[in-house]
Every structure is written in structure tokens, then in C-alpha cells.
Amino acid sequence: MSESAPLPGPYFGEYGGRYVPESLVAALDELTEAWEALKVDPTFKLELAELHRSYTGRPSILTEVQRFAEHAGGARVLLKREDLNHTGSHKINNVLGQALLTRRIGKKRIIAETGAGQHGVATATAAALFGLDCTIYMGEVDTERQALNVARMRLLGAEVIPVTSGSRTLKDAINEAMRDWVTNVETTNYVFGTVAGPHPFPAMVRDLQRVIGDEAREQVLALTGSLPTAVAACVGGGSNAMGIFTAFVGDPGVKLFGFEAAGDGADTPRHAATINKGRPGVLHGARSYLLQDEDGQTVESHSISAGLDYPGVGPEHAWLADSGRAEYRPITDDQAMAALRLLSRTEGIIPAIESAHALAGVLELGRELGPDSVILVNLSGRGDKDMTTAGHYFDILDRDAEQM
Amino acid sequence: MSAAVPGAVASTIAARRQAGSGALIGYLPVGFPDLPTSIDAAVALVENGVDVLELGLPYSDPVMDGPVIQAATQQALANGFKLRHAFEAVEGVRARVDAPVLLMTYWNPVLQYGVERFAADLRDAGGAGLITPDLIPDEAETWLAASDAASLERVFLAAPTSSPERLKRCVELSRGFVYAVSTMGITGARADVDRAARTLVDRLRDAGAENACVGIGISTADQVREILGYADGAIVGSALVRALAEGGVAGVADTAARLATGVVA
């Protein structure tokens, strides 16, 4: 285990903080205090570890992908298989922790935002497991392109509210969830899905996701006898990336790479490459990089991947980028989809389109780092939810069978 | 409150209080339905009894706003609202009526414009200061310095859930008035304004507040009258925006006049 403790927040260098209505401060203070107490509480640790083991299926395995790696300059490529978790992505790690926290502070209702629907499904799952009322806010555009996840959430007993304001995507779902929280804060806990938002969310979500990197670090050491050359992950808000980076931040020899969604291309207007193309500002309660116009109005992002289609990014990533500790590179829709197909055909593993951005990055990275390198990649989610998108993209659907 | 020379908002509220009443504070967004009409509408508020104007800056991600104000500000953005229009609006209103004008804005536009530059341009346009719904005192260091340098008033929000320490800090740092959030929620008219508002105003007095004004949920003259029974100002937003959307400048003038009957001297 890496011994250097990650920053506790609220600030990561000049980033982070709390840019929120005063009405939310008491709830954020309550969460911060409860989380500080809970994360060192042995009973909580045991309870969460048991949920990870017997509900989620942790530790997630490490899979070496040799046939895929032949396309990555011959580097050794190791996948951390978060796609095998219950509910299909890393999101469950965070949600189970926040559900336990909700119970600790005595609230009976949870709300969440969701983009692709993965965090919404994970939250609805935890609500079912813990017997909590659950409302999920999802941009209307996303409810249309991720209709199956809407059905999953409703089947799990959650209320799904399509958000029709603004750009009708993830950023507006967050706005609407915040409005709900301001109104119902006495009874309701906001289960935030990524390492963005006001303190304590960036630090708390990272703390709950760092299990990915903590496990992987030991697994890579056991397999290869040394630390990896590089660690790679896709970055939207950035929770799976912080989850796998955190265990390695204190290892100066391990390079960290985040891959952002470049949509049609980072130099076109249609992308979600927040760190590469944005500039510092305030959005959704924190100071970080964001996509904005000269007046500070948020600019809509674009990505084939709903989970990366977000004009902001977690403040700790902004800090890691500025300090040079991690490097963030853009990956286009086409690069990601090519990598998705490559992993499917060489390894029999269909990744989420989000995770395919990291895989595409690794294809380049492997050639740069050479055949002696070992690259650990966070395969943050599985591709089942993306079959409609992939079916259209590759034109592999039978016309008559197309029902979505 | 400030030990320095009181600003225009503080003076206006003090004058109303001395007359045995309180101030009516009216909100409208800049650029809705278009820039010239928004200026006409703001002028009409003052001509019909509004004492202090609060002009809202349309923003892409307004987390404190309910559906009425969201719809209006979204339309203003779609019609091409730019930040410089805010200063044009302040200047345009101040040229025609004498009421003090505060801007209400989310923080990122100010940050991107440059906090000092924003303060200087607002002062030069004749503006009185800012209400900052998503800037809490904890993050306000730059704004505190810039508003002091430009002699602008600054209104922070106080909530029913704010701790005594936070209320004290809010009172110490606010200039003009403290914005008491009447209820836990976002903007929009409500049939009953919570008893929580009265309790919060009492707590703000205990914390040393000279001017505590109540906002959120206020839409009738009766509510204005009730609030001015214990607070120094009543802030009306969504009800005016709806009147402007439905009845134009004449409609919003009527609504303002009706609300002003709640200000009994």
C-alpha cells in the first residue's frame, strides 16, 4: 500500500471548495463530519468490506490481455475488471459506502443524478438493498439514449425524473438534484456519483473508489513483482480514474494517464475534453476546469459516451494536471469505438464506451512506453448498456429487428 | 454591518424603517424578454413602489432558481444575453429612476469577467452591489476585497439551517442587508411563507443584523405586509417575472403596485 495519504479537501491546490447556496452548507458539514467519523470506524469498514465481498463481488480480478496488447506496441496490458462488479461498473463501490453513510445520519430518502444511467442504477440498487426511497434525476436526452437503464432503475423501485431544463443532459440533472436537495435537505441525502461537486464529495467519493487502485496495486505486484509503468483510466467527472490513481499517486515511478472524451475531435466544437480544452472556473459547487464561453456560461459537451459527456471534471484531477503528476489526453469517438471493437474481438470482453476511451489511449501509450512496460488499465464498466449505440455505430443491427 | 458610510441600499432601507415600514425589493432578470423591455420593466417596478431593484444575470446552471425564473433566464440566454448587457441595464435604469440597483449573479460569470474588473464596471455603471446566491463567505476573499475597493454593497444569504457562527459571519460581512432565505428551497411563489423566516430574522438580529430582508416564496401584498412586520425588507421575484411574462411591462407594473400596498407607512 502507498503510505502517502491523499488530500482531505476541501481544497486541492487552488481547486475544490464549496460554491453552493448557504442552504446546503449545514448538510455538507453534516456529511463531512459523518464521513470523517465513519471512514475510521472499524464496524463500518467491516460492513463495507463484507458488502464488497458478498454483494458486489470484490476483489475484482486482474486480466492480462495479450492479444489486445499486440496492438499496443507489445506492452503488457492488465485490465482491472470493474466491469464484473454487480450492476456492471465501478459506480457501486461509491454508492454502497454512501448508502451506509445515509443510514448513519438517519435519512430515509436518497437522490442522485445520472448521465449514462450507471450511477443511477447503482444508487437505485443500493436503495433497494437498504430500503430507502430513491429519486434519480436524468437529462431527458439521456433517458432517450439510455432507455434500458431507465427501465432498470424503475424496476428496482426508483422514481426516475427526466430533466427538461438547459441542455437536458447530466449537468442539468445535477442542477435539478441540487434543487431537490436544497428543498428536502432535512430528510434527504444526495448520493453524488463522481469526484466533483462541493466538499466533501470529491474527497469522499475518491476515498470510496480507491479500493480499485488499492486492490490493483497488490495484484500487479503479485503478478509481476513490481509496480506498473503506467496507470490509465477514462475521465468524465473522474471517479474511476481517481479510484485507480490514488494508490499510485505516492509512487513517483508510476505514470498516471487520464483519457478525456474528445467527441468529434478536441479541436472541433463537439467534445468533452475539459482539462485539455477548458479553463478554470466554478461549476456545480467546486472550482475546477470546465468548458465555458467568455462570459462563464457553461458550454455543452459532446461525446458518444453518455458517461463522459460532462463539461466539468473533479477538482483533484485539475490539481493533478496542473502539477504534472498526471497527464490527460483526448480520445475521439472514433478512436474509442475502434478500441471497443478491438477488445471485443481480441479478448471476448465488451467494454463500456467510457472505458474504451482508456483502452484507445493505451494503444498509443504502449507504443510510446515500449514492450518492457506494464500498463494497468481501469476497465470501469461493461458494454451491455451500449449495444444500441454500438449497433448503430458499426451498422450491425438487422433492420427488422431494430426496436429501440 | 459596515461602519463606513452606508451604501445606497442600506440608506434606502433605513429611510423606510424610519418611516415605520420596510422596503419592497423587486427582482427581474436582465434581458428578459429582451434587453430594452427588461430595462423598461425594471423602471416600471420603481415607478410603482419598489424601493430596491435586484437584477438577475442569466446563467446556464442556476441551481437556486425555480421553474419561472429558469424559463425566463433561459430565454434571455437564447436571445443572446451577454455579461456586458448587465452593466448597460444598470446604467439604463439608473438614468431613469433613482432606486438603488443590485445585481444578483451566480459566481462563475463574475470570476471569468475578473472580480475586480466586474466590481469597477458595476460601480461605474451606477450599480450598488451584488447578491451572490452561490458564493458563501468561506470562498469570498477576492470579492470582499474588490467590493471594499469599489465601495459596493454585498449581500450574502442566510438560511434557516445556518449555524449561529455562520450567521454571525454573514452579518459581519454583508453590506446593505442580509438576505434571509424564508424557507428551505429554491425560488418560486408559495402560499405560505414559513414561520422559519420569522425565526431566522430573530436569529439574525441576535447576531447583530441591522437590515434583514426576507426572500423566496413571496407573491402577495399580504405576505409583504406580514414580513415587513418583523423584517426590514421583502424580496419578490418569481411573481414579478411571471407577471412580466404574461402581461408585459403593464402587467408587471400592476403587480408591483399591488405588492406595494403591502408596504404600509
XYZ file of C-alpha atoms in Angstrom, chain A residues 9-401:
393
model
C -10.225 18.537 0.832
C -11.908 20.982 0.643
C -9.005 22.236 -1.485
C -6.721 20.573 -3.991
C -4.256 23.358 -4.647
C -6.403 26.206 -5.955
C -9.260 23.835 -6.863
C -12.232 22.417 -4.983
C -14.045 24.311 -2.244
C -17.733 24.918 -1.808
C -19.551 27.221 -4.205
C -23.072 26.423 -3.070
C -26.157 28.154 -1.688
C -25.900 28.758 2.059
C -28.933 26.460 2.466
C -26.724 23.446 1.655
C -23.812 24.246 3.937
C -25.281 22.614 7.043
C -25.963 19.392 5.106
C -22.452 19.397 3.626
C -20.992 19.951 7.104
C -23.100 17.089 8.430
C -21.878 14.803 5.639
C -18.265 15.833 6.147
C -18.380 15.144 9.873
C -20.225 11.859 9.442
C -17.801 10.713 6.760
C -14.701 11.656 8.772
C -16.055 9.591 11.671
C -17.287 6.714 9.559
C -14.197 6.151 7.449
C -12.113 5.297 10.503
C -14.886 3.334 12.194
C -13.935 -0.390 12.317
C -17.582 -1.526 12.188
C -18.206 0.494 9.047
C -15.054 -0.823 7.422
C -16.084 -4.401 8.136
C -19.622 -3.804 6.920
C -18.466 -2.194 3.674
C -15.843 -4.881 3.100
C -18.497 -7.560 3.550
C -20.814 -5.829 1.049
C -17.919 -5.624 -1.392
C -17.213 -9.322 -0.951
C -20.659 -10.866 -0.864
C -22.734 -8.378 -2.856
C -20.506 -6.613 -5.393
C -18.083 -9.471 -5.954
C -14.808 -7.869 -4.867
C -11.935 -8.028 -5.187
C -12.399 -7.572 -8.907
C -9.940 -9.631 -10.898
C -6.981 -8.546 -12.974
C -6.982 -9.845 -16.570
C -3.895 -9.758 -18.756
C -4.894 -9.158 -22.395
C -2.077 -10.427 -24.620
C -3.896 -10.464 -27.948
C -5.079 -6.873 -27.401
C -1.589 -5.879 -26.262
C -0.101 -6.922 -29.615
C -1.785 -3.758 -30.937
C -0.256 -1.664 -28.146
C 3.406 -1.946 -29.080
C 3.751 -5.217 -27.211
C 3.478 -3.640 -23.763
C 1.951 -5.826 -21.066
C -1.638 -4.662 -20.595
C -3.507 -5.560 -17.423
C -7.204 -4.811 -17.059
C -8.733 -4.107 -13.663
C -12.123 -5.694 -14.152
C -14.604 -3.269 -12.583
C -16.937 -4.336 -15.392
C -17.554 -7.555 -13.478
C -18.972 -5.788 -10.430
C -22.649 -6.163 -9.627
C -24.531 -3.525 -11.683
C -21.766 -3.507 -14.275
C -19.383 -0.729 -13.329
C -17.268 0.826 -10.602
C -20.175 3.053 -9.514
C -21.409 0.508 -6.948
C -18.232 0.961 -4.834
C -19.150 4.546 -4.050
C -22.873 4.054 -3.696
C -22.696 1.284 -1.084
C -20.481 3.495 1.083
C -22.798 6.470 0.738
C -25.830 4.285 1.482
C -24.220 3.208 4.757
C -23.489 6.863 5.436
C -27.136 7.769 4.741
C -28.242 5.213 7.289
C -25.738 6.591 9.804
C -27.100 10.156 9.539
C -30.656 8.834 9.825
C -32.068 9.893 6.470
C -34.640 7.759 4.642
C -34.505 9.157 1.123
C -31.664 9.343 -1.353
C -31.426 11.263 -4.600
C -28.845 11.100 -7.351
C -28.004 12.444 -10.770
C -27.075 10.164 -13.606
C -25.726 10.551 -17.125
C -25.372 7.164 -18.794
C -27.504 5.679 -16.043
C -24.755 3.639 -14.383
C -24.656 5.740 -11.221
C -28.448 5.899 -11.232
C -28.716 2.119 -11.495
C -26.130 1.655 -8.739
C -27.980 4.119 -6.493
C -31.354 2.505 -7.180
C -29.749 -0.855 -6.374
C -28.417 0.358 -3.040
C -31.790 1.947 -2.239
C -33.486 -1.393 -2.831
C -30.920 -3.193 -0.702
C -31.163 -0.700 2.168
C -34.911 0.004 1.933
C -34.516 3.702 1.108
C -36.772 5.898 -1.022
C -34.935 6.864 -4.170
C -35.308 9.542 -6.816
C -32.976 9.727 -9.808
C -32.596 12.816 -11.984
C -31.599 12.145 -15.569
C -31.446 14.538 -18.510
C -34.246 13.928 -20.969
C -31.730 13.428 -23.779
C -30.034 10.706 -21.725
C -33.304 8.989 -20.794
C -33.847 8.582 -24.527
C -30.387 7.297 -25.423
C -30.136 5.077 -22.307
C -33.736 3.842 -22.167
C -32.808 0.406 -20.837
C -31.131 1.906 -17.779
C -34.291 3.923 -17.097
C -36.224 0.665 -17.092
C -33.660 -0.943 -14.784
C -33.940 1.894 -12.261
C -37.734 1.799 -12.297
C -37.726 -1.974 -11.911
C -35.517 -1.507 -8.841
C -38.180 0.755 -7.367
C -36.644 4.166 -8.003
C -38.501 7.162 -9.350
C -36.749 8.470 -12.481
C -37.374 12.126 -13.301
C -36.395 13.231 -16.826
C -34.880 16.724 -16.606
C -36.096 19.070 -19.330
C -34.174 22.246 -18.424
C -30.989 23.558 -20.043
C -29.191 21.100 -22.297
C -31.252 18.203 -20.827
C -28.123 16.162 -20.030
C -26.000 15.284 -16.997
C -25.132 18.841 -15.982
C -28.817 19.756 -15.813
C -29.606 16.555 -13.922
C -27.068 17.712 -11.307
C -28.725 21.159 -11.144
C -32.125 19.554 -10.602
C -30.811 17.142 -7.969
C -29.255 20.107 -6.139
C -32.607 21.936 -6.239
C -34.309 18.871 -4.767
C -31.627 18.682 -2.085
C -31.935 22.382 -1.156
C -35.676 21.847 -0.741
C -35.666 18.485 1.059
C -32.338 18.510 2.835
C -33.790 17.601 6.225
C -34.978 14.187 5.030
C -32.825 13.557 2.000
C -29.221 12.647 1.309
C -27.642 13.434 -2.050
C -25.604 10.434 -3.225
C -23.233 12.172 -5.608
C -21.757 9.957 -8.313
C -18.351 11.356 -9.038
C -15.322 13.146 -7.604
C -16.746 16.571 -8.487
C -19.207 18.820 -6.631
C -18.734 20.655 -3.336
C -16.653 19.335 -0.441
C -16.843 16.609 0.867
C -17.897 14.841 -2.348
C -14.569 14.914 -4.244
C -12.627 13.504 -1.291
C -15.373 11.164 -0.091
C -16.101 9.598 -3.480
C -12.362 9.168 -4.053
C -11.983 7.512 -0.648
C -14.789 5.091 -1.546
C -13.382 4.362 -5.010
C -9.747 3.972 -4.026
C -10.420 0.294 -3.320
C -9.904 -0.172 -7.086
C -6.290 1.003 -7.007
C -5.538 -0.466 -3.592
C -6.529 -3.911 -4.846
C -4.871 -3.483 -8.232
C -1.565 -2.347 -6.732
C -1.269 -5.575 -4.746
C -2.470 -7.658 -7.680
C 0.079 -6.146 -10.079
C 2.861 -6.585 -7.522
C 1.877 -10.206 -7.009
C 1.730 -10.869 -10.745
C 4.803 -9.000 -11.989
C 6.889 -8.411 -8.882
C 6.965 -4.671 -9.440
C 4.768 -1.613 -9.818
C 3.268 -0.869 -13.236
C 4.954 1.543 -15.609
C 1.717 3.426 -16.112
C -1.880 3.505 -14.899
C -4.651 4.533 -17.302
C -8.316 5.407 -16.937
C -11.022 7.364 -18.719
C -12.074 10.683 -17.193
C -15.518 12.243 -17.274
C -16.148 13.558 -13.781
C -13.242 11.321 -12.887
C -14.300 8.837 -10.203
C -12.943 5.636 -11.749
C -9.685 7.432 -12.558
C -9.256 8.778 -9.006
C -10.230 5.314 -7.781
C -7.315 3.668 -9.558
C -4.846 6.615 -9.384
C -4.973 7.224 -5.643
C -2.972 4.154 -4.606
C -0.205 5.180 -7.036
C -0.027 8.978 -6.591
C 2.713 8.495 -3.997
C 4.771 6.263 -6.330
C 6.791 8.737 -8.409
C 7.893 5.991 -10.823
C 4.328 5.197 -11.885
C 2.976 7.413 -14.660
C -0.693 8.349 -14.470
C -2.785 8.927 -17.599
C -6.363 10.146 -17.841
C -8.191 9.943 -21.162
C -10.886 12.507 -21.844
C -13.673 12.275 -24.401
C -12.753 14.317 -27.468
C -16.012 13.584 -29.323
C -15.586 14.662 -32.954
C -12.089 15.919 -32.072
C -10.593 18.150 -29.397
C -10.172 20.917 -31.986
C -13.814 20.801 -33.063
C -16.628 22.417 -31.047
C -18.057 18.977 -30.238
C -16.064 17.362 -27.431
C -15.900 16.842 -23.662
C -12.136 17.321 -23.219
C -12.458 19.515 -20.145
C -8.854 19.579 -18.954
C -7.362 19.771 -22.455
C -9.706 22.455 -23.745
C -11.395 24.097 -20.766
C -10.160 26.670 -18.277
C -10.586 27.084 -14.514
C -13.919 28.265 -13.192
C -16.758 27.292 -10.882
C -19.444 24.732 -11.726
C -21.608 22.512 -9.536
C -20.091 23.666 -6.301
C -16.367 23.404 -6.982
C -13.582 25.293 -8.669
C -12.031 23.174 -11.417
C -11.570 23.100 -15.173
C -14.744 23.482 -17.200
C -15.946 24.072 -20.726
C -17.287 27.618 -20.850
C -17.651 30.647 -23.065
C -16.017 34.025 -22.457
C -18.903 35.053 -20.151
C -18.529 31.991 -17.935
C -21.642 30.287 -19.286
C -21.175 26.532 -19.350
C -20.761 25.155 -22.870
C -22.460 21.889 -23.755
C -20.169 18.910 -24.091
C -20.411 16.172 -26.695
C -19.349 12.548 -26.562
C -20.655 9.275 -27.938
C -20.297 8.098 -24.350
C -23.053 9.474 -22.119
C -20.928 8.792 -19.035
C -18.143 11.111 -20.222
C -20.459 13.742 -21.671
C -19.882 16.335 -18.954
C -18.408 19.851 -19.246
C -16.715 19.713 -15.831
C -14.181 17.493 -14.080
C -13.278 16.720 -10.464
C -11.028 19.281 -8.766
C -8.378 16.753 -7.756
C -7.828 15.967 -11.446
C -7.381 19.694 -12.143
C -4.746 19.740 -9.447
C -3.007 16.565 -10.686
C -2.985 18.047 -14.204
C -1.535 21.424 -13.175
C 1.118 19.815 -11.000
C 2.114 17.485 -13.821
C 1.589 14.377 -11.677
C -0.975 13.044 -14.124
C -1.300 13.620 -17.852
C -4.655 13.998 -19.581
C -5.096 13.223 -23.255
C -8.074 13.465 -25.618
C -9.605 10.402 -27.324
C -12.165 10.829 -30.108
C -15.434 8.914 -30.508
C -13.919 7.009 -33.435
C -10.770 6.034 -31.522
C -12.860 4.817 -28.588
C -15.221 2.789 -30.767
C -12.283 1.183 -32.613
C -10.779 0.172 -29.273
C -14.141 -1.163 -28.107
C -14.328 -3.418 -31.144
C -10.674 -4.443 -30.828
C -11.023 -5.586 -27.214
C -14.255 -7.400 -28.082
C -12.641 -9.297 -30.969
C -9.223 -9.994 -29.459
C -10.272 -10.832 -25.914
C -14.001 -11.534 -25.841
C -14.578 -8.636 -23.468
C -17.043 -5.923 -24.492
C -16.145 -2.760 -22.564
C -18.355 0.230 -21.834
C -17.760 3.035 -24.343
C -16.451 5.123 -21.435
C -13.776 2.548 -20.603
C -12.979 2.142 -24.310
C -11.520 5.673 -24.190
C -8.862 4.404 -21.770
C -8.233 1.367 -23.998
C -7.763 3.606 -27.038
C -5.299 5.679 -25.054
C -3.377 2.556 -24.088
C -2.941 1.573 -27.739
C -0.858 4.749 -28.211
C 0.711 4.643 -24.785
C 2.000 1.091 -25.260
C 3.860 2.121 -28.398
C 5.384 5.096 -26.558
C 6.406 3.184 -23.447
C 7.635 0.127 -25.310
C 7.445 -3.671 -24.907
C 9.096 -3.674 -21.480
C 6.339 -1.578 -19.976
C 3.388 -2.763 -17.903
C 0.197 -0.736 -18.246
C -2.628 -1.108 -15.753
C -5.978 -0.027 -17.198
C -9.197 0.504 -15.315
C -11.903 -1.309 -17.241
C -14.513 0.713 -15.399
C -17.658 -0.775 -16.915
C -19.148 -3.326 -19.252
C -20.660 -2.580 -22.628
C -24.090 -4.204 -22.329
C -25.747 -0.809 -21.891
C -24.065 0.464 -25.058
C -25.314 -2.118 -27.532
C -27.826 0.214 -29.164
C -25.154 2.865 -29.694
C -22.603 0.320 -30.883
C -25.160 -1.394 -33.083
C -25.863 1.871 -34.877
C -22.227 2.965 -34.969
C -20.994 -0.252 -36.585
C -24.215 -0.754 -38.546
C -24.561 -4.311 -37.304
C -28.248 -4.350 -36.426
C -30.721 -6.228 -38.592
C -33.151 -3.583 -39.795
C -36.285 -5.545 -38.954
C -35.054 -6.483 -35.501
